[in-house]
Short mmCIF file of C-alpha atoms and ligand atoms in Angstrom, two decimals:
data_model
loop_
_atom_site.label_atom_id
_atom_site.label_comp_id
_atom_site.label_asym_id
_atom_site.label_seq_id
_atom_site.Cartn_x
_atom_site.Cartn_y
_atom_site.Cartn_z
CA MET U 94 0.00 0.00 0.00
CA ARG U 95 1.01 3.61 -0.51
CA CYS U 96 0.66 5.04 2.99
CA LEU U 97 0.75 8.51 4.50
CA VAL U 98 1.83 8.69 8.14
CA THR U 99 1.28 12.08 9.75
CA GLY U 100 3.27 12.91 12.87
CA VAL U 101 5.94 10.52 11.58
CA ALA U 102 8.76 12.07 13.61
CA GLY U 103 6.84 11.57 16.85
CA PHE U 104 6.77 8.67 19.27
CA ILE U 105 4.01 6.50 17.81
CA GLY U 106 4.23 7.70 14.19
CA SER U 107 7.89 6.72 13.84
CA HIS U 108 7.26 3.19 15.16
CA LEU U 109 4.25 2.81 12.88
CA ALA U 110 6.19 3.93 9.80
CA GLU U 111 8.98 1.44 10.58
CA ARG U 112 6.48 -1.39 10.89
CA LEU U 113 4.77 -0.46 7.62
CA ILE U 114 8.13 -0.45 5.82
CA GLU U 115 8.94 -3.84 7.39
CA LEU U 116 5.66 -5.19 6.01
CA GLY U 117 6.60 -4.07 2.50
CA HIS U 118 4.50 -0.90 2.24
CA GLU U 119 5.61 2.49 0.95
CA VAL U 120 5.48 5.39 3.40
CA LEU U 121 5.34 9.13 2.90
CA GLY U 122 5.83 10.65 6.34
CA VAL U 123 4.66 14.15 7.28
CA ASP U 124 5.71 16.21 10.27
CA ARG U 125 6.05 19.87 11.08
CA PHE U 126 8.60 19.21 13.87
CA ALA U 127 6.58 21.09 16.46
CA ASP U 128 8.85 22.38 19.23
CA TYR U 129 6.78 20.83 22.06
CA TYR U 130 9.88 18.73 22.66
CA ALA U 131 13.37 18.85 21.20
CA ARG U 132 13.83 18.49 17.48
CA ASP U 133 16.95 16.36 18.09
CA ILE U 134 14.77 13.68 19.67
CA LYS U 135 12.45 13.67 16.67
CA GLU U 136 15.39 13.51 14.24
CA GLY U 137 16.61 10.51 16.26
CA ASN U 138 13.19 8.88 15.93
CA LEU U 139 13.66 8.99 12.15
CA ASP U 140 17.16 7.45 12.16
CA ARG U 141 16.09 4.00 11.00
CA LEU U 142 13.67 5.33 8.40
CA ARG U 143 16.01 7.72 6.66
CA GLY U 144 17.98 5.08 4.78
CA GLU U 145 14.86 3.25 3.55
CA PRO U 146 14.20 3.55 -0.19
CA ARG U 147 10.46 3.13 0.40
CA PHE U 148 10.36 6.03 2.88
CA SER U 149 10.16 9.74 2.13
CA LEU U 150 9.56 12.75 4.35
CA ALA U 151 7.62 15.97 3.84
CA THR U 152 8.29 18.64 6.45
CA VAL U 153 5.02 20.55 6.32
CA ASP U 154 2.22 21.79 8.56
CA LEU U 155 -1.01 19.92 7.86
CA ALA U 156 -3.03 22.96 8.84
CA THR U 157 -1.56 25.10 6.05
CA ALA U 158 0.05 22.84 3.39
CA ASP U 159 -1.43 21.89 0.03
CA LEU U 160 -2.76 18.50 1.11
CA ARG U 161 -4.28 17.42 -2.18
CA ARG U 162 -0.82 17.27 -3.70
CA LEU U 163 0.48 15.37 -0.68
CA LEU U 164 -2.31 12.84 -0.91
CA SER U 165 -2.27 12.49 -4.69
CA ASP U 166 -1.46 8.76 -4.83
CA ARG U 167 -1.99 7.71 -1.18
CA GLU U 168 -4.21 4.73 -0.42
CA VAL U 169 -4.10 4.67 3.38
CA ILE U 170 -3.72 7.59 5.80
CA PHE U 171 -2.56 7.12 9.37
CA HIS U 172 -3.23 10.41 11.13
CA GLN U 173 -0.98 10.46 14.20
CA ALA U 174 -0.07 14.15 14.12
CA ALA U 175 -1.37 16.23 17.00
CA GLN U 176 -0.40 18.53 19.78
CA ALA U 177 -0.38 15.95 22.55
CA GLY U 178 -0.30 16.56 26.31
CA VAL U 179 -3.18 17.14 28.69
CA ARG U 180 -1.71 19.59 31.18
CA PRO U 181 -0.38 22.29 28.82
CA SER U 182 -3.69 22.48 26.95
CA TRP U 183 -5.12 25.18 29.23
CA GLY U 184 -4.73 28.89 28.65
CA LEU U 185 -3.24 30.58 25.62
CA SER U 186 -1.71 27.40 24.20
CA PHE U 187 -5.20 26.11 23.37
CA GLU U 188 -4.94 27.91 20.05
CA GLY U 189 -2.12 25.55 19.11
CA TYR U 190 -4.29 22.55 20.03
CA LEU U 191 -7.05 23.85 17.78
CA HIS U 192 -4.58 24.34 14.94
CA ASP U 193 -2.87 20.93 15.18
CA ASN U 194 -5.72 18.74 16.40
CA VAL U 195 -8.88 20.19 14.90
CA LEU U 196 -8.00 22.30 11.86
CA ALA U 197 -5.27 19.92 10.62
CA THR U 198 -7.66 16.94 10.97
CA GLN U 199 -10.50 18.70 9.15
CA ARG U 200 -8.18 19.71 6.29
CA LEU U 201 -6.85 16.17 5.98
CA LEU U 202 -10.37 14.70 5.88
CA GLU U 203 -11.47 17.27 3.31
CA ALA U 204 -8.49 16.49 1.09
CA ALA U 205 -9.07 12.74 1.53
CA ARG U 206 -12.73 12.89 0.55
CA THR U 207 -12.18 14.92 -2.60
CA HIS U 208 -9.28 12.86 -3.72
CA GLY U 209 -11.11 9.59 -4.15
CA GLN U 210 -8.45 6.92 -3.78
CA VAL U 211 -8.24 6.70 -0.01
CA ARG U 212 -9.18 3.21 1.14
CA LYS U 213 -8.83 3.91 4.87
CA LEU U 214 -8.09 6.82 7.15
CA VAL U 215 -6.99 5.77 10.63
CA TYR U 216 -7.17 8.48 13.29
CA ALA U 217 -5.19 8.44 16.54
CA SER U 218 -7.86 9.19 19.11
CA SER U 219 -7.44 9.01 22.86
CA SER U 220 -8.88 7.65 26.08
CA SER U 221 -9.04 11.32 27.11
CA VAL U 222 -12.37 11.56 25.27
CA TYR U 223 -14.02 9.70 28.19
CA GLY U 224 -12.95 12.17 30.85
CA ASP U 225 -12.97 11.66 34.60
CA THR U 226 -15.40 8.83 35.20
CA GLU U 227 -15.86 6.06 37.75
CA GLU U 228 -17.59 4.01 35.06
CA VAL U 229 -14.85 1.55 34.17
CA PRO U 230 -13.96 -0.29 32.06
CA MET U 231 -14.70 2.25 29.38
CA HIS U 232 -16.79 1.03 26.45
CA GLU U 233 -16.94 2.75 23.07
CA SER U 234 -20.60 3.48 23.86
CA SER U 235 -19.80 5.06 27.26
CA ARG U 236 -20.49 8.76 27.65
CA THR U 237 -17.73 11.01 26.31
CA ALA U 238 -17.05 14.00 28.56
CA PRO U 239 -13.43 15.17 28.19
CA HIS U 240 -11.79 16.55 31.32
CA SER U 241 -9.20 18.70 29.54
CA PRO U 242 -9.07 21.05 26.56
CA TYR U 243 -6.75 18.48 24.90
CA GLY U 244 -9.49 15.84 25.26
CA VAL U 245 -12.02 18.22 23.72
CA THR U 246 -9.84 18.63 20.63
CA LYS U 247 -9.21 14.88 20.30
CA LEU U 248 -12.95 14.23 20.52
CA ALA U 249 -13.58 16.97 17.95
CA GLY U 250 -11.16 15.19 15.60
CA GLU U 251 -12.95 11.91 16.18
CA HIS U 252 -16.35 13.50 15.49
CA LEU U 253 -14.97 14.97 12.28
CA CYS U 254 -13.85 11.49 11.18
CA GLU U 255 -17.31 10.10 11.91
CA LEU U 256 -18.93 13.00 10.02
CA TYR U 257 -16.86 12.42 6.91
CA ARG U 258 -17.60 8.70 7.09
CA ARG U 259 -21.35 9.13 7.45
CA ASN U 260 -21.77 11.98 4.98
CA PHE U 261 -19.26 11.06 2.29
CA GLY U 262 -18.51 7.37 2.84
CA LEU U 263 -14.84 8.01 3.69
CA PRO U 264 -13.77 4.81 5.49
CA THR U 265 -12.44 6.11 8.81
CA VAL U 266 -11.32 4.23 11.89
CA SER U 267 -10.64 6.01 15.19
CA LEU U 268 -8.39 4.20 17.62
CA ARG U 269 -8.74 5.45 21.18
CA TYR U 270 -5.25 4.83 22.57
CA PHE U 271 -4.85 4.36 26.31
CA THR U 272 -1.51 5.75 27.64
CA VAL U 273 1.06 4.43 25.18
CA TYR U 274 4.59 3.76 26.39
CA GLY U 275 7.85 2.17 25.21
CA PRO U 276 11.08 3.36 23.55
CA ARG U 277 10.78 6.94 22.17
CA GLN U 278 7.97 7.83 24.55
CA ARG U 279 7.51 11.61 24.71
CA PRO U 280 9.67 13.24 27.40
CA ASP U 281 6.65 14.86 29.07
CA MET U 282 4.96 11.51 29.78
CA ALA U 283 5.01 9.94 33.26
CA PHE U 284 7.09 6.82 32.60
CA HIS U 285 9.67 8.82 30.66
CA ARG U 286 9.99 11.32 33.50
CA PHE U 287 10.07 8.61 36.19
CA ILE U 288 12.74 6.55 34.42
CA SER U 289 14.82 9.59 33.63
CA ALA U 290 14.76 10.68 37.30
CA ILE U 291 15.67 7.19 38.55
CA LEU U 292 18.56 6.83 36.11
CA ARG U 293 19.92 10.27 37.03
CA GLY U 294 19.51 9.66 40.77
CA GLU U 295 16.97 12.48 41.02
CA THR U 296 13.67 12.65 42.88
CA VAL U 297 10.63 11.32 41.02
CA ARG U 298 7.89 13.94 41.06
CA MET U 299 4.43 12.45 41.02
CA HIS U 300 1.19 14.38 40.61
CA GLY U 301 -1.40 13.12 43.08
CA ASP U 302 -1.27 10.20 45.54
CA GLY U 303 -0.19 7.62 42.96
CA GLU U 304 -3.34 5.55 43.37
CA GLN U 305 -4.68 6.78 40.03
CA THR U 306 -4.76 3.92 37.51
CA ARG U 307 -3.93 3.74 33.83
CA ASP U 308 -4.39 1.06 31.21
CA PHE U 309 -0.84 1.18 29.84
CA THR U 310 -0.39 0.15 26.20
CA TYR U 311 2.93 -0.88 24.72
CA VAL U 312 3.73 0.96 21.51
CA SER U 313 3.98 -2.17 19.30
CA ASP U 314 0.43 -3.08 20.35
CA ALA U 315 -0.84 0.37 19.30
CA VAL U 316 1.05 -0.04 16.02
CA GLN U 317 -0.48 -3.47 15.45
CA ALA U 318 -3.96 -1.99 15.92
CA ASN U 319 -3.20 0.50 13.13
CA VAL U 320 -2.00 -2.25 10.80
CA ALA U 321 -5.14 -4.29 11.54
CA ALA U 322 -7.30 -1.22 10.88
CA MET U 323 -5.65 -0.85 7.47
CA GLU U 324 -6.02 -4.52 6.56
CA GLY U 325 -9.55 -5.20 7.79
CA ALA U 326 -12.95 -3.95 6.68
CA ALA U 327 -14.01 -2.48 10.02
CA VAL U 328 -14.76 1.21 10.37
CA GLY U 329 -15.78 3.28 13.41
CA VAL U 330 -14.37 3.79 16.89
CA PHE U 331 -12.32 1.30 18.92
CA ASN U 332 -10.60 1.29 22.30
CA ILE U 333 -6.96 0.27 22.17
CA GLY U 334 -5.77 -0.59 25.66
CA GLY U 335 -2.79 -2.60 26.79
CA GLY U 336 -4.50 -4.94 29.23
CA SER U 337 -2.10 -3.71 31.94
CA ARG U 338 -4.20 -1.52 34.21
CA VAL U 339 -2.17 -0.63 37.28
CA SER U 340 -1.81 2.26 39.70
CA LEU U 341 1.10 4.65 39.22
CA ASN U 342 2.44 3.47 42.59
CA ASP U 343 2.51 -0.14 41.37
CA ALA U 344 4.12 0.88 38.09
CA LEU U 345 6.75 2.79 40.02
CA GLY U 346 7.39 -0.28 42.18
CA MET U 347 8.00 -2.29 39.03
CA LEU U 348 10.31 0.42 37.69
CA GLY U 349 12.22 0.29 40.97
CA GLU U 350 12.89 -3.42 40.37
CA ILE U 351 13.99 -2.81 36.77
CA ALA U 352 15.86 0.50 36.93
CA GLY U 353 16.66 1.03 40.59
CA PRO U 354 14.91 2.44 43.65
CA ALA U 355 12.99 5.68 43.34
CA ARG U 356 12.84 8.59 45.77
CA VAL U 357 9.33 9.97 45.32
CA GLU U 358 7.87 13.38 46.03
CA ARG U 359 4.10 13.62 45.70
CA GLY U 360 2.43 16.85 44.65
CA GLU U 361 -1.06 18.06 43.93
CA PRO U 362 -3.06 16.40 41.15
CA GLN U 363 -2.96 18.55 38.01
CA ALA U 364 -5.94 20.14 36.32
CA GLY U 365 -7.11 17.93 33.47
CA ASP U 366 -5.77 14.66 34.94
CA VAL U 367 -8.33 11.90 35.32
CA ARG U 368 -8.39 9.37 38.15
CA HIS U 369 -8.74 6.13 36.20
CA THR U 370 -8.57 4.75 32.69
CA TRP U 371 -9.35 1.18 31.75
CA ALA U 372 -10.24 -0.01 28.26
CA ASP U 373 -12.81 -2.57 27.32
CA THR U 374 -11.16 -3.91 24.16
CA ALA U 375 -13.82 -6.48 23.21
CA ALA U 376 -14.92 -4.46 20.15
CA ALA U 377 -11.34 -4.15 18.86
CA GLN U 378 -10.80 -7.83 19.49
CA ALA U 379 -13.91 -8.76 17.51
CA ALA U 380 -13.44 -6.32 14.61
CA LEU U 381 -9.65 -5.98 14.37
CA ARG U 382 -8.53 -9.17 16.13
CA TYR U 383 -6.73 -6.84 18.46
CA VAL U 384 -5.08 -8.53 21.42
CA PRO U 385 -2.39 -6.67 23.38
CA ARG U 386 0.75 -8.81 23.45
CA VAL U 387 3.30 -7.02 25.59
CA PRO U 388 2.97 -7.23 29.38
CA LEU U 389 3.88 -4.17 31.43
CA ARG U 390 7.08 -5.52 32.96
CA GLU U 391 8.50 -6.48 29.57
CA GLY U 392 7.49 -3.17 28.01
CA LEU U 393 8.94 -1.15 30.86
CA ALA U 394 12.22 -3.06 30.62
CA ALA U 395 12.42 -2.11 26.92
CA GLN U 396 11.75 1.55 27.71
CA VAL U 397 14.33 1.59 30.50
CA ALA U 398 16.93 0.04 28.17
CA TRP U 399 16.19 2.71 25.54
CA GLN U 400 16.42 5.58 28.04
CA LYS U 401 19.72 4.18 29.33
CA ARG U 402 21.08 4.28 25.78
CA MET U 403 19.79 7.85 25.38
CA LEU U 404 21.66 8.92 28.50
CA ALA U 405 24.90 7.12 27.60
CA PRO U 406 27.71 9.64 27.00
CA SER U 407 28.77 8.11 23.67
CA ARG U 408 25.42 8.88 22.07
P1 NAD O 647 4.27 13.12 19.47
O1 NAD O 647 4.17 14.53 19.94
O2 NAD O 647 5.50 12.35 19.79
O3 NAD O 647 4.03 13.06 17.90
C1 NAD O 647 3.14 13.92 17.23
C2 NAD O 647 3.86 14.51 16.02
O4 NAD O 647 2.92 15.28 15.26
C3 NAD O 647 4.97 15.49 16.42
O5 NAD O 647 6.22 15.06 15.88
C4 NAD O 647 4.54 16.83 15.84
O6 NAD O 647 5.63 17.59 15.32
C5 NAD O 647 3.60 16.39 14.73
N1 NAD O 647 2.60 17.43 14.40
C6 NAD O 647 1.78 18.08 15.29
N2 NAD O 647 1.00 18.95 14.61
C7 NAD O 647 1.31 18.85 13.29
C8 NAD O 647 0.85 19.51 12.11
N3 NAD O 647 -0.09 20.48 12.17
N4 NAD O 647 1.39 19.16 10.92
C9 NAD O 647 2.36 18.20 10.86
N5 NAD O 647 2.84 17.56 11.95
C10 NAD O 647 2.32 17.87 13.15
O7 NAD O 647 2.97 12.38 20.07
P2 NAD O 647 2.64 10.82 20.25
O8 NAD O 647 2.70 10.51 21.69
O9 NAD O 647 3.42 10.00 19.26
O10 NAD O 647 1.10 10.81 19.84
C11 NAD O 647 0.68 10.45 18.51
C12 NAD O 647 -0.83 10.55 18.42
O11 NAD O 647 -1.45 9.68 19.35
C13 NAD O 647 -1.39 11.94 18.75
O12 NAD O 647 -2.47 12.18 17.88
C14 NAD O 647 -1.89 11.82 20.18
O13 NAD O 647 -2.95 12.73 20.45
C15 NAD O 647 -2.37 10.37 20.16
N6 NAD O 647 -2.37 9.75 21.49
C16 NAD O 647 -1.19 9.47 22.10
C17 NAD O 647 -1.19 8.83 23.33
C18 NAD O 647 0.10 8.47 24.04
O14 NAD O 647 0.01 7.87 25.11
N7 NAD O 647 1.27 8.78 23.50
C19 NAD O 647 -2.41 8.49 23.95
C20 NAD O 647 -3.59 8.81 23.30
C21 NAD O 647 -3.56 9.41 22.05
#
């Protein structure tokens, strides 16, 4: 297939593009190298892809570029690009979230519908669309009530996908990822920060009492869900969880065993953070044959090994 992967220099997009190349597909990657975290890290994410003859890169902003030209011969679109991060989505930076998460998604959908050859558009949605609820596990039919401006924009993107599917027959699939982790995880995410502090001998700063739970999903499982969404006939919205729902305290205990003991300082919970996430993945299992494969301990060990390499002086 001729694929377009947006957000290709990011955490999940770079892994997805590598897997697609491995499977024999051709990938045009798009990224605007947003400065939310260091460009060097994103360039590093692309290291393995750069030498691939079936990979090419367009450094453009989806919210302003001529997308029809970009899409001209693309059969499958994986839309991973977004301004991620719950906590910074308040205040003035919301404009950036609208630009990257809503406007960019609408422009991509519009270009895809008028272009005619797109067999599937897979959208990276988020568990943040559910908000702060005690109703767990979360089903695709559960109420959506985002608890952060970020979640509002991710839900808006998902609604746009559904609109283009219902009105114009564009085959869209929205995958609601639940906290993805593994090598290349964004530096603002909890595991990345925890591991980095442990390896540097610094204090781990945790927001809240640590009893909040997350359904952690290893990155290769999220990637596999995308591949299945491309290959199968299913359309619509699916939860993609990792089957490893644990509290942050338990995850930190596991990290202590893998990377070394942690000195923890607990602070106030942050605005926008939810108490629990837990995915019901029955729909994804039935429609996409999605089964998470990587248990938390194994996934954490892989992330720790990667962060150790990142910190090594020879790098
Ligand atoms: P990331 O920040 O590492 O990658 C996103 C990439 O998109 C960045 O490289 C950025 O430069 C690019 N980008 C942003 N706006 C763009 C634009 N207008 N034009 C072109 N490129 C643009 O984030 P990630 O963690 O890999 O997340 C990937 C996707 O998955 C996002 O849509 C995010 O909302 C979603 N998601 C991630 C998680 C998670 O746990 N990481 C959970 C739920 C949903």
